[in-house]
């Protein structure tokens, strides 16, 4: 129990820092890929500091409240994951959190934010089937939805669900807001939908949204972690290294691909889900 | 007690034909609904104090049997008369054939004496749903119909008829869920078909008449299935008990009853009638979708589901259910008419329930009952709020509900709770999805797992965009006056409160209501869902309410300056206008995303009907073929 509380507290305290560092790393790697030098690894923290110091302006009175709810519910989802609770529930809460972000964006009746919110909904529709199938895959391989049980298996789950890992890598790019799937928002404000879902967020509200994204990033990496971890101690190190590699691959993918049209994203994700995820699940079920 | 439950609404139905004064009628409706609820409470309380055991009633009922025969013939004559009047042939054939089969069976077959009615946990739950949700819908109707006839002056005011039908519907539903003898169930089943037909045709426009006949023939087809099931049961096992159908487990009667259940619950390929039913005034939709009609179909399927586990009939039922779940939710995306969205979501949710019953395991039936409870409450609430919004805004287009939270906050909150109840994380629908998904995996049905995975994604899309539309903050173009009457609000607040209570008391309901139902149906049962999961759910639920509430106060403390939204610097005045490329002023208009060309009904309806019909026909061929081979 004490260990669990410790892990959860560690998650709640450390996740934004690790997320920020990863973001900084991402920016350096991206810059090097583009033959630039890139900012310091601490740049995301400087950015956050600046955002928090700004005068608070808003387009309405509810956006901040919805953004804060987004943050807190993501923290709850993460806390559940790291305390070893039910994986399916974690995924459901994750979607609920995203719902608050969509509400925050659409609450301001702004054309660009609304467009971003619509696209965010579409993206949810694209990745949702696979995340559910991932949970089902863990249930089929380990006999439990509980993260606490999943990590104590003698053999890593990846041996049984490689298709699901491929699918999850594919759709996780949406969650990481990486190209080619960064339809609902972008890192650069000069595109056709400005900044999409975050167009009307500024100052503290934007900072809160960024921190929430860091929490989400750690939750997703935590799920990747689950694919590789087993009851041996060294599997934790292996899983950790592989997670870093996977994160590097997402960055690579971000840099070598252009943004796709929404239809390609939706159908692409659904087809990958069906082929990689569905077939994997089918084999697991037949094997039982 | 049972004659009172069925009798009081029936007597009230007659009373509305006599008392024509509008004010008096209103009071009679309030009093009547109150009496029905009170009777149900007394009935339930007496049943529980008697030990909450399964009770059987009415062993010898010769007079009533004869009266029911007369009733069946009367319904047949009514259908023939109305069909001839409107020049329709199909309903006449279906009605004559099925009444013939039932009468022939009744007079020739040797059937063992057995009780005709039964009260067990499922019956009690259904009675509570019918009495309370149905009762409050009746109360809501009083205020709604006044507003309705103010808006729709072209429709002839036939309110006495409408109220008679509402109460008769409740009476028939009580009869249906309490009956145990197939011929009795069939009688009440036919009454609900005919009443829904009459209610859909309320406005008497061409569209309404056509849609009502569509509903009639589809439900009569289900009735035909029911009649065949009765005949086969009488021949095969010499018993007309619903319990024996489950015990014997013969494929053909089960398939026929499943067909009846699926037509009533508007599964593909029969979902057209429920969409057509939208032409009627909103309370009838609320009643058809939540407390009666479609729930009758689901009720029958839940009753027979223990016999469906792992056999061909079960596979057919669950595939059609799963297929309906995903197709209806996809079609819902392309709709901007609020009532159409609700109709598609009903069909899709019922698809999930039917899928669960088709698997027929304890877990799935548990999930099915749970889904049914939550669906009843939130659908009734959503229909009522949409109806009230239609009377207030003069439109039921979701686009016109832009920023309803500013214009009519009370309705927006009620609608929001209803929508959240239908799909958001810790609300009840989701826990049942959780259980259903687990049970589908355990039963090894990969198709259903995929259906639920994709279906919940599409479900999320259409609800989220509606919810997002409601909470858009903006400066309204014109002020609207909330014309919703007090009795309408009473009903809606009751539903909203019960929705929240159901969520908060989730563990208690699981333990004290749903586990006994599953135990009744399956004999002994283990806990489907562990207490720890339930408590987690309760904690999450509280957090989902508390987090935004706390954040409300946190964010209020911050001093912020309100600025206009970003519009490329072409804002004009406030957020409502921008300057177009000709230098003129244009209104900003934000629309939702409907994916019409991808998920429109035009593209998906016909193929999905063909696929579902094919599954059904092949299923019937296999079942009938299987019977002769054995």
Tab-separated table of C-alpha atoms in Angstrom, chain A residues 59-60 102-118 121 196 200, chain B residues 336 397-404 407 465-466 468-475 477 565-567 575-578 586-594:
chain	number	residue	atom	x	y	z
A	59	UNK	CA	-12.538	34.909	-24.143
A	60	UNK	CA	-15.014	33.623	-21.585
A	102	UNK	CA	-12.979	19.562	-26.387
A	103	UNK	CA	-15.539	21.368	-24.256
A	104	UNK	CA	-12.955	24.003	-23.360
A	105	UNK	CA	-12.192	24.601	-27.009
A	106	UNK	CA	-15.780	24.719	-28.178
A	107	UNK	CA	-16.982	26.825	-25.260
A	108	UNK	CA	-15.620	29.987	-26.840
A	109	UNK	CA	-17.579	29.963	-30.118
A	110	UNK	CA	-14.407	30.744	-32.009
A	111	UNK	CA	-14.126	29.484	-35.586
A	112	UNK	CA	-10.605	28.095	-35.345
A	113	UNK	CA	-10.983	26.601	-31.897
A	114	UNK	CA	-14.254	25.028	-32.970
A	115	UNK	CA	-12.634	23.498	-36.003
A	116	UNK	CA	-9.877	22.162	-33.802
A	117	UNK	CA	-12.436	20.720	-31.399
A	118	UNK	CA	-14.280	18.988	-34.229
A	121	UNK	CA	-13.414	14.533	-31.772
A	196	UNK	CA	-6.757	24.766	-33.687
A	200	UNK	CA	-8.183	30.823	-27.769
B	336	UNK	CA	-28.704	17.166	-37.076
B	397	UNK	CA	-32.243	21.170	-34.881
B	398	UNK	CA	-29.058	20.666	-32.863
B	399	UNK	CA	-27.527	23.592	-34.747
B	400	UNK	CA	-30.169	25.858	-33.231
B	401	UNK	CA	-29.163	24.725	-29.763
B	402	UNK	CA	-25.882	26.610	-30.110
B	403	UNK	CA	-25.134	28.014	-26.678
B	404	UNK	CA	-28.343	26.755	-25.117
B	407	UNK	CA	-30.227	31.082	-23.603
B	465	UNK	CA	-20.478	17.226	-30.606
B	466	UNK	CA	-23.977	17.694	-29.259
B	468	UNK	CA	-20.109	20.803	-27.189
B	469	UNK	CA	-22.867	22.626	-29.033
B	470	UNK	CA	-24.808	23.122	-25.829
B	471	UNK	CA	-22.008	24.781	-23.910
B	472	UNK	CA	-20.835	27.251	-26.552
B	473	UNK	CA	-20.627	30.632	-24.839
B	474	UNK	CA	-21.708	33.392	-27.139
B	475	UNK	CA	-23.807	36.520	-27.341
B	477	UNK	CA	-28.839	36.973	-31.436
B	565	UNK	CA	-12.038	35.779	-30.064
B	566	UNK	CA	-9.459	35.403	-32.797
B	567	UNK	CA	-10.891	35.931	-36.283
B	575	UNK	CA	-17.827	38.219	-31.503
B	576	UNK	CA	-20.891	37.917	-33.671
B	577	UNK	CA	-19.776	39.621	-36.850
B	578	UNK	CA	-16.785	39.713	-39.173
B	586	UNK	CA	-21.306	39.010	-42.112
B	587	UNK	CA	-22.714	36.958	-39.306
B	588	UNK	CA	-20.394	34.344	-37.839
B	589	UNK	CA	-22.048	30.958	-38.022
B	590	UNK	CA	-20.498	27.840	-36.514
B	591	UNK	CA	-21.723	24.438	-37.546
B	592	UNK	CA	-21.072	20.968	-36.242
B	593	UNK	CA	-19.438	18.309	-38.336
B	594	UNK	CA	-21.814	15.712	-39.722
